[in-house]
Coordinates of C-alpha atoms in Angstrom, one line a residue:
M24 CA -16.8 -30.6 -51.3
T25 CA -13.2 -29.5 -51.2
S26 CA -10.6 -30.9 -48.8
T27 CA -9.1 -28.6 -46.2
A28 CA -5.8 -26.9 -46.9
S29 CA -2.7 -28.9 -45.8
S30 CA -1.3 -27.5 -42.6
P31 CA 2.3 -26.4 -42.5
D32 CA 4.9 -28.9 -41.5
T33 CA 5.3 -28.8 -37.7
R34 CA 6.9 -31.1 -35.2
Q35 CA 5.9 -32.3 -31.7
G36 CA 6.9 -29.8 -29.1
Q37 CA 6.9 -26.8 -31.5
A38 CA 6.2 -23.4 -29.9
P39 CA 2.6 -22.3 -29.7
Q40 CA 1.2 -19.8 -32.2
D41 CA 2.2 -16.7 -30.3
Q42 CA 5.8 -17.9 -30.1
R43 CA 6.2 -18.7 -33.9
P44 CA 9.4 -17.5 -35.7
S45 CA 9.3 -13.9 -36.8
W46 CA 8.8 -14.9 -40.5
Q47 CA 5.6 -16.7 -39.6
Q48 CA 4.4 -13.7 -37.6
R49 CA 5.0 -11.5 -40.7
L50 CA 3.2 -13.8 -43.0
R51 CA 0.1 -13.8 -40.8
R52 CA -0.9 -10.4 -42.1
F53 CA -1.1 -11.9 -45.6
G54 CA -3.3 -14.8 -44.6
Y55 CA -0.7 -17.3 -43.3
S56 CA -2.4 -20.0 -41.1
A57 CA -0.8 -22.9 -39.3
G58 CA -4.0 -24.8 -39.2
P59 CA -5.2 -27.1 -36.4
R60 CA -3.0 -29.7 -34.8
V61 CA -4.2 -33.1 -36.0
D62 CA -3.0 -36.7 -35.7
V63 CA 0.3 -37.1 -37.7
R64 CA -1.1 -40.1 -39.5
E65 CA -3.9 -38.0 -40.9
R66 CA -1.4 -35.3 -41.9
L67 CA 0.7 -37.8 -43.7
V68 CA -2.3 -39.5 -45.3
P69 CA -5.3 -37.2 -45.4
P70 CA -8.6 -38.9 -45.8
Y71 CA -10.8 -38.4 -48.9
V72 CA -13.7 -36.0 -48.6
R73 CA -17.0 -37.7 -48.4
A74 CA -20.3 -36.2 -49.3
S75 CA -22.4 -35.0 -46.4
P76 CA -25.2 -37.3 -45.3
R77 CA -27.6 -34.4 -45.7
L78 CA -26.9 -34.4 -49.4
W79 CA -28.0 -38.0 -49.7
Q80 CA -31.1 -37.2 -47.7
V81 CA -32.0 -34.3 -50.0
L82 CA -31.5 -36.6 -53.0
G83 CA -33.6 -39.3 -51.4
A84 CA -30.8 -42.0 -51.5
R85 CA -30.8 -44.7 -48.9
P86 CA -27.6 -45.2 -46.9
A87 CA -26.7 -48.5 -48.6
L88 CA -27.1 -46.8 -52.1
A89 CA -25.2 -43.8 -51.0
E90 CA -22.3 -45.9 -49.8
R91 CA -22.3 -47.9 -53.1
I92 CA -22.2 -44.6 -55.1
T93 CA -19.4 -43.2 -53.0
R94 CA -17.4 -46.4 -53.3
W95 CA -17.7 -46.5 -57.1
S96 CA -17.5 -42.8 -57.8
G97 CA -13.7 -42.8 -57.5
W98 CA -13.6 -44.5 -60.9
G99 CA -17.1 -44.0 -62.1
G100 CA -16.9 -40.2 -62.1
P101 CA -13.6 -40.0 -64.0
L102 CA -14.7 -42.6 -66.5
L103 CA -17.9 -40.6 -67.3
V104 CA -15.9 -37.4 -67.8
T105 CA -13.5 -39.3 -70.0
L106 CA -16.4 -40.8 -72.1
M107 CA -17.6 -37.3 -72.7
A108 CA -14.2 -36.1 -73.7
G109 CA -13.6 -39.1 -75.9
V110 CA -16.8 -38.7 -77.8
M111 CA -16.0 -35.1 -78.6
R112 CA -12.4 -35.8 -79.6
F113 CA -13.2 -38.7 -81.9
W114 CA -16.3 -37.1 -83.5
H115 CA -15.5 -36.7 -87.2
L116 CA -11.8 -37.0 -86.4
G117 CA -10.9 -37.3 -90.1
S118 CA -12.4 -33.8 -90.8
P119 CA -11.0 -31.7 -92.3
K120 CA -9.8 -34.2 -94.8
A121 CA -6.6 -32.4 -95.4
V122 CA -3.0 -32.1 -94.1
I123 CA -3.3 -29.2 -91.7
F124 CA -0.5 -27.0 -90.4
D125 CA 2.5 -29.1 -89.2
E126 CA 0.8 -32.3 -90.0
T127 CA 2.7 -31.9 -93.2
Y128 CA 5.8 -32.8 -91.3
Y129 CA 4.8 -35.2 -88.5
A130 CA 2.3 -37.3 -90.3
K131 CA 4.8 -38.1 -93.1
D132 CA 7.7 -38.4 -90.8
A133 CA 5.8 -40.9 -88.7
W134 CA 4.9 -43.0 -91.7
A135 CA 8.6 -43.1 -92.7
L136 CA 9.8 -43.9 -89.2
V137 CA 7.6 -46.9 -88.7
H138 CA 8.6 -48.3 -92.1
R139 CA 12.3 -47.3 -92.5
G140 CA 13.4 -46.3 -89.0
Y141 CA 14.3 -42.7 -90.0
E142 CA 12.7 -39.7 -91.6
V143 CA 12.9 -39.1 -95.4
N144 CA 12.4 -36.2 -97.9
W145 CA 9.0 -36.2 -99.6
D146 CA 8.1 -34.7 -102.9
K147 CA 6.4 -31.3 -102.8
N148 CA 3.1 -32.8 -104.1
A149 CA 3.2 -35.6 -101.6
N150 CA 0.3 -34.2 -99.5
D151 CA -2.1 -34.2 -102.4
L152 CA -1.0 -37.6 -103.6
I153 CA -1.5 -39.1 -100.1
L154 CA -5.0 -37.8 -99.9
Q155 CA -5.9 -38.9 -103.4
T156 CA -4.6 -42.4 -103.0
H157 CA -5.6 -43.0 -99.4
G158 CA -2.0 -43.2 -98.4
H159 CA -0.9 -45.7 -101.0
V160 CA 2.3 -44.0 -101.9
K161 CA 5.9 -45.1 -102.3
I162 CA 8.1 -44.1 -99.4
P163 CA 11.3 -42.2 -100.5
T164 CA 14.7 -43.4 -99.4
D165 CA 16.6 -40.0 -99.2
A166 CA 17.1 -39.2 -95.5
A167 CA 15.7 -35.9 -94.2
Y168 CA 17.1 -33.5 -91.6
V169 CA 14.6 -33.2 -88.8
V170 CA 14.9 -31.2 -85.6
H171 CA 12.7 -33.2 -83.2
P172 CA 13.4 -36.6 -81.6
P173 CA 11.4 -39.6 -82.8
V174 CA 9.1 -40.7 -79.9
G175 CA 6.1 -38.5 -80.7
K176 CA 6.3 -39.5 -84.4
Y177 CA 6.5 -43.2 -83.5
V178 CA 3.3 -42.7 -81.5
I179 CA 1.6 -41.0 -84.4
G180 CA 2.8 -43.8 -86.7
L181 CA 1.2 -46.4 -84.6
G182 CA -2.2 -45.0 -85.4
E183 CA -1.2 -44.9 -89.1
L184 CA -0.2 -48.6 -89.0
I185 CA -3.6 -49.5 -87.5
F186 CA -6.0 -47.3 -89.4
G187 CA -4.1 -46.2 -92.5
F188 CA -2.1 -43.3 -93.8
D189 CA -4.9 -40.8 -93.9
P190 CA -6.2 -38.0 -91.6
F191 CA -8.0 -40.3 -89.3
G192 CA -5.0 -42.6 -89.0
W193 CA -2.5 -40.0 -88.2
R194 CA -4.8 -38.2 -85.7
F195 CA -6.0 -41.4 -83.9
M196 CA -3.2 -41.6 -81.4
T197 CA -3.2 -38.0 -80.4
A198 CA -7.0 -38.2 -79.9
L199 CA -6.6 -41.3 -77.8
L200 CA -3.8 -39.8 -75.7
G201 CA -5.8 -36.6 -75.3
T202 CA -8.8 -38.6 -74.1
L203 CA -6.6 -40.6 -71.7
S204 CA -5.1 -37.4 -70.4
V205 CA -8.6 -36.3 -69.2
L206 CA -8.9 -39.6 -67.3
M207 CA -5.5 -39.2 -65.7
L208 CA -6.2 -35.6 -64.7
C209 CA -9.5 -36.7 -63.0
R210 CA -7.6 -39.3 -61.0
I211 CA -4.6 -37.0 -60.2
G212 CA -6.9 -34.2 -59.1
R213 CA -8.9 -36.6 -57.0
R214 CA -5.7 -37.8 -55.3
I215 CA -4.1 -34.4 -54.6
F216 CA -7.4 -32.7 -53.5
R217 CA -8.7 -35.8 -51.8
S218 CA -12.0 -35.0 -53.5
T219 CA -13.6 -37.0 -56.3
F220 CA -15.7 -33.9 -57.2
L221 CA -12.7 -31.6 -57.6
G222 CA -10.8 -34.2 -59.5
C223 CA -13.6 -34.7 -62.0
L224 CA -14.1 -31.0 -62.2
A225 CA -10.4 -30.5 -63.3
G226 CA -10.8 -33.3 -65.9
A227 CA -14.1 -31.8 -67.2
L228 CA -12.4 -28.4 -67.5
M229 CA -9.7 -29.9 -69.6
A230 CA -12.3 -31.8 -71.7
V231 CA -13.8 -28.4 -72.7
D232 CA -10.6 -26.5 -73.2
G233 CA -10.3 -25.5 -76.8
L234 CA -6.5 -25.8 -77.1
A235 CA -6.4 -29.3 -75.5
F236 CA -9.3 -30.3 -77.8
V237 CA -7.7 -29.0 -81.0
M238 CA -4.3 -30.5 -80.2
A239 CA -6.0 -33.9 -79.5
R240 CA -7.5 -33.8 -83.0
T241 CA -4.3 -32.8 -84.8
S242 CA -1.1 -34.9 -85.3
L243 CA 1.4 -32.6 -83.7
L244 CA 4.0 -33.5 -81.1
D245 CA 3.0 -31.2 -78.3
G246 CA -0.2 -33.2 -77.3
V247 CA 2.0 -36.3 -77.0
L248 CA 4.5 -34.4 -74.9
M249 CA 1.7 -33.3 -72.6
F250 CA 0.5 -36.8 -72.1
F251 CA 3.9 -38.1 -71.0
V252 CA 4.4 -35.1 -68.7
L253 CA 1.0 -35.5 -67.0
A254 CA 1.6 -39.3 -66.7
A255 CA 5.0 -38.7 -65.0
F256 CA 3.4 -36.1 -62.6
G257 CA 0.8 -38.6 -61.7
C258 CA 3.4 -41.3 -61.0
L259 CA 5.2 -38.9 -58.7
V260 CA 2.0 -38.1 -56.8
I261 CA 1.3 -41.8 -56.3
D262 CA 4.9 -42.2 -55.1
R263 CA 4.4 -39.4 -52.6
D264 CA 1.3 -41.1 -51.2
R265 CA 3.0 -44.5 -51.0
T266 CA 6.0 -43.1 -49.1
R267 CA 3.9 -41.2 -46.7
E268 CA 1.8 -44.3 -46.0
K269 CA 5.0 -46.1 -45.1
L270 CA 6.1 -43.3 -42.8
A271 CA 2.6 -43.2 -41.1
A272 CA 2.7 -47.0 -40.6
A273 CA 6.2 -46.9 -39.1
L274 CA 5.5 -44.1 -36.6
P275 CA 4.8 -45.2 -33.0
A276 CA 1.4 -44.6 -31.3
D277 CA 0.9 -43.5 -27.7
A278 CA -1.3 -45.1 -25.1
D279 CA -4.4 -43.3 -26.6
G280 CA -3.6 -44.7 -30.1
R281 CA -2.6 -41.3 -31.3
V282 CA 0.3 -41.3 -33.7
R283 CA 3.0 -38.8 -32.7
P284 CA 6.1 -37.5 -34.6
D285 CA 9.2 -39.5 -33.9
A286 CA 12.6 -38.2 -35.0
H287 CA 14.3 -41.6 -35.1
T288 CA 11.6 -43.2 -37.2
A289 CA 11.4 -40.2 -39.5
E290 CA 15.2 -40.2 -40.2
T291 CA 15.8 -43.9 -40.5
T292 CA 12.8 -45.2 -42.4
R293 CA 13.7 -46.4 -45.9
F294 CA 11.3 -46.2 -48.8
G295 CA 12.8 -49.0 -50.9
W296 CA 13.2 -48.9 -54.7
R297 CA 10.1 -46.7 -55.3
P298 CA 8.9 -48.2 -58.6
W299 CA 6.6 -45.2 -59.3
R300 CA 9.6 -42.9 -59.5
W301 CA 11.3 -45.3 -61.9
T302 CA 8.2 -45.2 -64.0
A303 CA 8.2 -41.4 -63.9
G304 CA 11.8 -41.4 -65.1
L305 CA 10.7 -43.6 -68.1
L306 CA 7.9 -41.3 -68.9
L307 CA 10.0 -38.2 -68.7
G308 CA 12.5 -39.9 -71.0
L309 CA 9.7 -40.4 -73.5
A310 CA 8.8 -36.8 -73.0
I311 CA 12.3 -35.7 -73.9
G312 CA 12.3 -38.1 -76.8
T313 CA 9.2 -36.3 -78.1
K314 CA 10.5 -32.7 -77.7
W315 CA 13.5 -31.3 -76.0
N316 CA 11.7 -29.0 -73.6
G317 CA 10.9 -32.1 -71.6
L318 CA 14.4 -31.6 -70.2
Y319 CA 13.2 -28.6 -68.2
I320 CA 10.3 -30.6 -66.9
L321 CA 12.6 -33.4 -65.8
A322 CA 14.7 -30.9 -63.8
A323 CA 11.7 -29.3 -62.2
F324 CA 10.0 -32.6 -61.3
C325 CA 13.3 -33.9 -59.7
V326 CA 13.5 -30.8 -57.5
M327 CA 9.8 -31.2 -56.6
A328 CA 10.1 -34.8 -55.7
V329 CA 13.1 -34.2 -53.4
L330 CA 11.2 -31.3 -51.7
W331 CA 8.2 -33.7 -51.2
D332 CA 10.5 -36.1 -49.4
V333 CA 11.7 -33.3 -47.2
G334 CA 8.2 -32.3 -46.3
S335 CA 7.2 -35.9 -45.6
R336 CA 10.1 -36.6 -43.2
K337 CA 9.6 -33.2 -41.5
V338 CA 5.9 -33.9 -40.8
A339 CA 7.0 -37.3 -39.4
G340 CA 9.3 -35.6 -36.9
A341 CA 12.7 -35.5 -38.6
Q342 CA 14.9 -32.9 -36.9
H343 CA 17.3 -32.7 -39.9
P344 CA 15.0 -33.4 -42.9
Y345 CA 17.2 -32.0 -45.6
S346 CA 20.3 -33.9 -44.6
T347 CA 18.2 -37.0 -44.1
V348 CA 16.7 -36.7 -47.6
L349 CA 20.2 -36.0 -49.0
L350 CA 21.5 -39.2 -47.4
R351 CA 18.6 -41.6 -47.9
D352 CA 16.4 -40.3 -50.8
T353 CA 18.2 -38.1 -53.2
G354 CA 20.4 -40.8 -54.6
I355 CA 17.6 -43.2 -55.5
T356 CA 15.6 -40.2 -56.9
A357 CA 18.5 -39.2 -59.2
L358 CA 19.1 -42.8 -60.2
A359 CA 15.5 -43.6 -60.9
M360 CA 14.8 -40.5 -62.9
V361 CA 17.8 -39.0 -64.7
P362 CA 19.7 -42.1 -66.0
V363 CA 16.4 -43.8 -66.8
A364 CA 15.3 -40.8 -68.8
I365 CA 18.6 -40.6 -70.6
A366 CA 18.6 -44.3 -71.4
T367 CA 15.0 -44.1 -72.7
Y368 CA 15.8 -41.1 -74.9
L369 CA 18.8 -43.0 -76.4
L370 CA 16.7 -46.1 -77.0
S371 CA 14.1 -44.0 -78.9
W372 CA 16.8 -43.5 -81.6
I373 CA 17.2 -47.2 -82.2
G374 CA 15.7 -47.1 -85.7
W375 CA 18.2 -44.4 -86.7
I376 CA 21.1 -46.2 -84.9
L377 CA 20.4 -49.5 -86.7
S378 CA 20.0 -47.8 -90.1
P379 CA 22.8 -48.3 -92.7
T380 CA 26.1 -46.3 -92.3
D381 CA 26.9 -46.3 -96.0
G382 CA 25.0 -43.1 -96.7
S383 CA 21.7 -44.8 -97.3
G384 CA 20.6 -44.6 -93.6
G385 CA 19.4 -41.9 -91.3
Y386 CA 20.5 -38.3 -91.7
F387 CA 24.1 -37.9 -90.3
R388 CA 24.2 -41.6 -89.5
N389 CA 27.5 -41.9 -91.4
W390 CA 29.0 -38.7 -90.1
A391 CA 31.5 -40.4 -87.7
A392 CA 32.8 -42.5 -90.6
T393 CA 33.2 -39.5 -93.0
D394 CA 33.4 -35.9 -91.8
G395 CA 34.0 -37.0 -88.2
K396 CA 36.7 -39.5 -88.9
G397 CA 39.9 -39.3 -87.0
G398 CA 38.6 -37.3 -84.0
M399 CA 40.2 -37.2 -80.6
W400 CA 37.6 -39.4 -79.0
T401 CA 37.2 -42.0 -81.8
W402 CA 38.8 -44.7 -79.6
L403 CA 36.4 -44.1 -76.7
F404 CA 33.0 -43.7 -78.3
P405 CA 31.3 -45.9 -81.0
D406 CA 30.5 -44.4 -84.3
W407 CA 26.8 -44.3 -83.7
W408 CA 27.3 -42.3 -80.5
R409 CA 29.6 -39.7 -82.1
S410 CA 27.2 -39.4 -85.1
L411 CA 24.2 -38.9 -82.9
W412 CA 26.1 -36.4 -80.7
H413 CA 26.9 -34.4 -83.9
Y414 CA 23.3 -34.6 -85.0
E415 CA 22.1 -33.3 -81.6
H416 CA 24.6 -30.5 -81.7
E417 CA 23.3 -29.4 -85.1
V418 CA 19.7 -29.6 -84.0
Y419 CA 20.6 -27.5 -80.9
K420 CA 22.1 -24.8 -83.1
F421 CA 19.0 -24.8 -85.2
H422 CA 16.6 -24.4 -82.3
V423 CA 18.4 -21.5 -80.6
G424 CA 18.9 -19.7 -83.9
L425 CA 15.4 -20.1 -85.2
S426 CA 14.1 -16.5 -85.6
S427 CA 12.5 -16.4 -89.1
P428 CA 9.1 -14.6 -88.9
H429 CA 5.9 -16.5 -89.0
T430 CA 2.3 -15.1 -89.3
Y431 CA 1.1 -16.9 -86.1
M432 CA 4.2 -16.7 -83.9
S433 CA 3.6 -15.2 -80.5
N434 CA 5.4 -14.1 -77.4
P435 CA 4.9 -16.2 -74.2
W436 CA 3.7 -13.1 -72.4
S437 CA 0.5 -13.3 -74.4
W438 CA -0.2 -17.0 -73.9
L439 CA -2.2 -16.9 -70.6
V440 CA -4.7 -14.4 -72.1
D441 CA -5.1 -16.2 -75.4
G442 CA -3.4 -13.3 -77.1
R443 CA -2.3 -14.9 -80.4
P444 CA -3.9 -18.3 -81.4
V445 CA -2.7 -20.4 -84.3
S446 CA -4.8 -21.0 -87.4
Y447 CA -4.2 -24.6 -88.5
F448 CA -6.7 -24.7 -91.4
Y449 CA -8.8 -22.1 -93.2
E450 CA -10.9 -22.1 -96.4
S451 CA -13.9 -20.2 -97.7
P452 CA -16.4 -22.6 -99.2
S453 CA -19.2 -21.2 -101.3
P454 CA -22.9 -21.7 -100.3
G455 CA -24.0 -25.3 -100.7
T456 CA -20.5 -26.7 -100.6
D457 CA -18.3 -28.2 -97.8
G458 CA -21.0 -27.7 -95.2
C459 CA -21.7 -24.1 -96.0
P460 CA -25.5 -23.5 -95.8
A461 CA -27.1 -22.9 -99.2
N462 CA -28.9 -19.8 -97.8
A463 CA -25.7 -18.3 -96.3
G464 CA -25.9 -15.4 -98.7
G465 CA -22.2 -15.4 -99.3
K466 CA -19.1 -17.4 -98.7
C467 CA -18.6 -19.2 -95.3
A468 CA -15.5 -19.5 -93.1
R469 CA -14.2 -22.9 -92.2
E470 CA -11.3 -22.8 -89.7
V471 CA -9.4 -24.9 -87.2
L472 CA -8.1 -22.4 -84.7
A473 CA -5.8 -23.5 -81.9
I474 CA -7.1 -21.3 -79.1
G475 CA -7.9 -22.0 -75.5
T476 CA -11.5 -21.6 -74.3
P477 CA -11.2 -17.9 -73.6
L478 CA -13.2 -17.8 -70.3
L479 CA -11.3 -20.8 -69.0
W480 CA -8.0 -19.2 -69.6
W481 CA -9.0 -15.8 -68.3
V482 CA -10.2 -17.4 -65.1
A483 CA -7.0 -19.4 -65.0
C484 CA -5.1 -16.1 -64.7
F485 CA -6.8 -15.5 -61.4
A486 CA -6.5 -19.1 -60.4
L487 CA -2.8 -18.9 -60.9
L488 CA -2.5 -15.9 -58.6
Y489 CA -4.6 -17.8 -56.0
V490 CA -2.4 -20.9 -56.3
L491 CA 0.8 -18.8 -55.8
W492 CA -0.7 -17.1 -52.8
R493 CA -1.8 -20.4 -51.3
W494 CA 1.6 -22.0 -51.9
F495 CA 3.6 -19.1 -50.5
F496 CA 1.4 -18.0 -47.6
R497 CA -0.5 -21.1 -46.7
R498 CA 2.4 -23.6 -47.4
D499 CA 0.0 -25.8 -49.4
W500 CA 1.9 -28.5 -51.2
R501 CA -0.9 -29.0 -53.7
A502 CA -0.6 -25.4 -54.8
G503 CA 3.2 -25.8 -55.0
A504 CA 2.8 -28.9 -57.2
I505 CA 0.4 -27.1 -59.6
A506 CA 2.7 -24.1 -59.8
C507 CA 5.7 -26.3 -60.5
G508 CA 3.8 -28.0 -63.4
I509 CA 2.9 -24.6 -64.9
A510 CA 6.3 -23.1 -64.4
A511 CA 8.2 -26.1 -65.9
G512 CA 6.1 -26.0 -69.1
Y513 CA 5.8 -22.2 -69.3
L514 CA 8.7 -20.2 -67.9
P515 CA 11.5 -21.7 -70.0
W516 CA 10.0 -20.1 -73.1
F517 CA 10.8 -16.7 -71.7
M518 CA 14.5 -17.4 -72.3
Y519 CA 13.7 -17.6 -76.1
Q520 CA 11.6 -14.6 -76.7
E521 CA 13.4 -13.8 -79.9
R522 CA 12.9 -17.3 -81.2
T523 CA 10.0 -18.3 -83.4
I524 CA 7.5 -19.9 -80.9
F525 CA 3.8 -20.5 -80.9
F526 CA 0.9 -20.5 -78.5
F527 CA 0.2 -24.2 -78.9
Y528 CA 3.3 -25.0 -77.0
A529 CA 1.3 -24.0 -73.9
V530 CA -0.8 -27.3 -74.2
V531 CA 1.9 -28.9 -72.0
F532 CA 0.8 -27.0 -68.9
V533 CA -3.0 -26.9 -69.7
P534 CA -3.7 -29.8 -67.2
F535 CA -2.1 -27.8 -64.4
L536 CA -4.1 -24.7 -65.3
C537 CA -7.2 -26.8 -65.0
L538 CA -6.1 -28.1 -61.6
A539 CA -5.5 -24.4 -60.6
V540 CA -9.0 -23.4 -61.7
A541 CA -10.5 -26.5 -59.9
M542 CA -8.7 -25.5 -56.7
L543 CA -10.0 -21.9 -57.0
L544 CA -13.5 -23.2 -57.6
G545 CA -13.2 -25.4 -54.5
A546 CA -12.3 -22.4 -52.5
I547 CA -15.3 -20.5 -53.8
I548 CA -17.6 -23.4 -52.9
G549 CA -16.1 -23.4 -49.4
P550 CA -14.3 -25.8 -47.1
P551 CA -16.1 -28.6 -45.2
G552 CA -17.8 -27.3 -42.1
S553 CA -18.9 -24.1 -43.7
S554 CA -22.5 -22.9 -43.1
D555 CA -25.3 -24.0 -45.4
T556 CA -25.6 -20.4 -46.6
R557 CA -21.9 -20.2 -47.4
R558 CA -21.9 -23.5 -49.3
V559 CA -25.0 -22.7 -51.3
A560 CA -23.8 -19.3 -52.3
G561 CA -20.3 -20.7 -53.2
A562 CA -21.7 -23.6 -55.1
T563 CA -24.0 -21.3 -57.0
G564 CA -21.2 -19.0 -58.0
A565 CA -18.8 -21.8 -59.0
G566 CA -21.6 -23.6 -60.9
V567 CA -22.4 -20.5 -62.9
L568 CA -18.8 -20.0 -63.7
V569 CA -18.4 -23.6 -64.9
L570 CA -21.5 -23.3 -67.0
L571 CA -20.2 -20.1 -68.7
I572 CA -16.9 -21.9 -69.5
A573 CA -18.9 -24.8 -71.0
W574 CA -21.0 -22.4 -73.0
N575 CA -17.9 -20.6 -74.2
F576 CA -16.5 -23.9 -75.5
I577 CA -19.8 -24.7 -77.3
Y578 CA -19.8 -21.2 -78.8
F579 CA -16.3 -21.7 -80.3
W580 CA -17.0 -25.3 -81.3
P581 CA -17.1 -24.4 -85.1
L582 CA -13.6 -22.9 -84.8
Y583 CA -12.3 -26.0 -83.1
T584 CA -13.7 -28.5 -85.6
G585 CA -13.5 -26.7 -88.9
T586 CA -17.3 -26.5 -89.2
A587 CA -18.4 -24.1 -92.0
I588 CA -20.3 -21.1 -90.7
P589 CA -21.4 -17.8 -92.3
I590 CA -18.6 -15.3 -92.4
D591 CA -20.5 -12.9 -90.1
E592 CA -20.8 -15.6 -87.5
W593 CA -17.0 -16.2 -87.8
R594 CA -16.3 -12.5 -87.4
S595 CA -18.5 -12.4 -84.2
R596 CA -16.2 -15.0 -82.7
M597 CA -13.0 -12.9 -83.4
W598 CA -13.2 -11.2 -80.0
L599 CA -9.7 -9.7 -80.2
D600 CA -8.0 -8.2 -83.3
T601 CA -5.0 -10.5 -82.7
W602 CA -7.1 -13.6 -83.3
V603 CA -7.4 -12.9 -87.0

């Protein structure tokens, strides 16, 4: 039930296949295919894949019922997958009833932010006091030096305001955003693959990924960052579809009603203000306001959006697509995304900016009036700007110089193979306590381990190779978009291999890995028009693989949720020595 691969961008009057440029001739030995010539309207706006009538006949569904199911499946399927993901993510969300891993920073910072507008220093015994009093603690006033922007902590704090300053409260928003991310991925996958089935498959894979699951049940910033990045990507995909629809509608049709490429139309059509790109800029600003690595994603997505415009105008017949895009599209893209993202980031600091400047406000808030007084640019920039700039500079020095060893630090080379997960929580309850069976025969293990579902990630390694092949040799924009999402979230970390970094940073590109696996599974199932034997064999193989991934998630469920299990069962799940 996959859609056919996008054909390469060609124009009317292009040389036949045996007269292609030499680079295309060379690529053919690696599988390059120009694809069939089709109506330009269909190339600009491909139709959605519909289930074969024979499938409905086999299922015994009448044509009217089949049409109704098809019409509602675009939202019904994603909502069902999201419901499954939501039930799992909110199930016993307050367990473990403890401050696990970096929740010791972000949960308390969030509570201070939503009440004071800036982070504060807490007492060493604050965690125990918060749990014992159900969050009824006095908030300190002494400002704290923190190294991450405030957006993600404001998001966490919203859940605390609604449900209280306890584990359920500070995990609520990450669980909600993690659930909504599954819904978005289903819809994004449906749009780029033109297949409801493949879109729902991508969302279902993310629903059963262990890393995405654990991050949705823990109040860390990276899950919030992933949500904003995925939402921005979805906005750009919608914008791409909208602009191609405008181009298709503007192109002239011949006497037979067939839409043909037209250079004048392709080079003069304007796309307007493109609100979805402005929304993407806003979301990317929120991403940067959560963690700074959103800057790399902003840069990558800007390049991707411009290249999409080039491809759209080229398909429509533009003879000079790059210069046309530079003249008509690049300016609005830069304006809609970069300044909006920067303005959003600055606005996220409003609590800190409005805090007192007499030394009782946010950390470094009074720097311009004290240590920074009398600088060269005092007359040009307001105090809050210079103080914030100094703060950001100090944070930058901290990040690039962070190299202190940590038990669970890992090198990005090991991420794709689940080489070194992160243990967020571990305790050894005795039999009959904290869920440990009375007949366990010894102490149990109770752990929350941030690890991707192993089979899913190992398959994703092959899926990534397939995506790169399809992008480079088949010129498939979908593969390029997926590769861009993975590269933007993954490759920058290779510049900081000496820095203290962790595997859970990889959650930012988990949705794109799931899209890659869904694309690979779609290829295994086979394209429309394949023989029944081919489709049955492909569907069987893909189905077995999906079931194995789901089983693998269920098998590791105790390690994702902190469920107490006998120590021997815990050891049986430590497949690699580096997981301990």
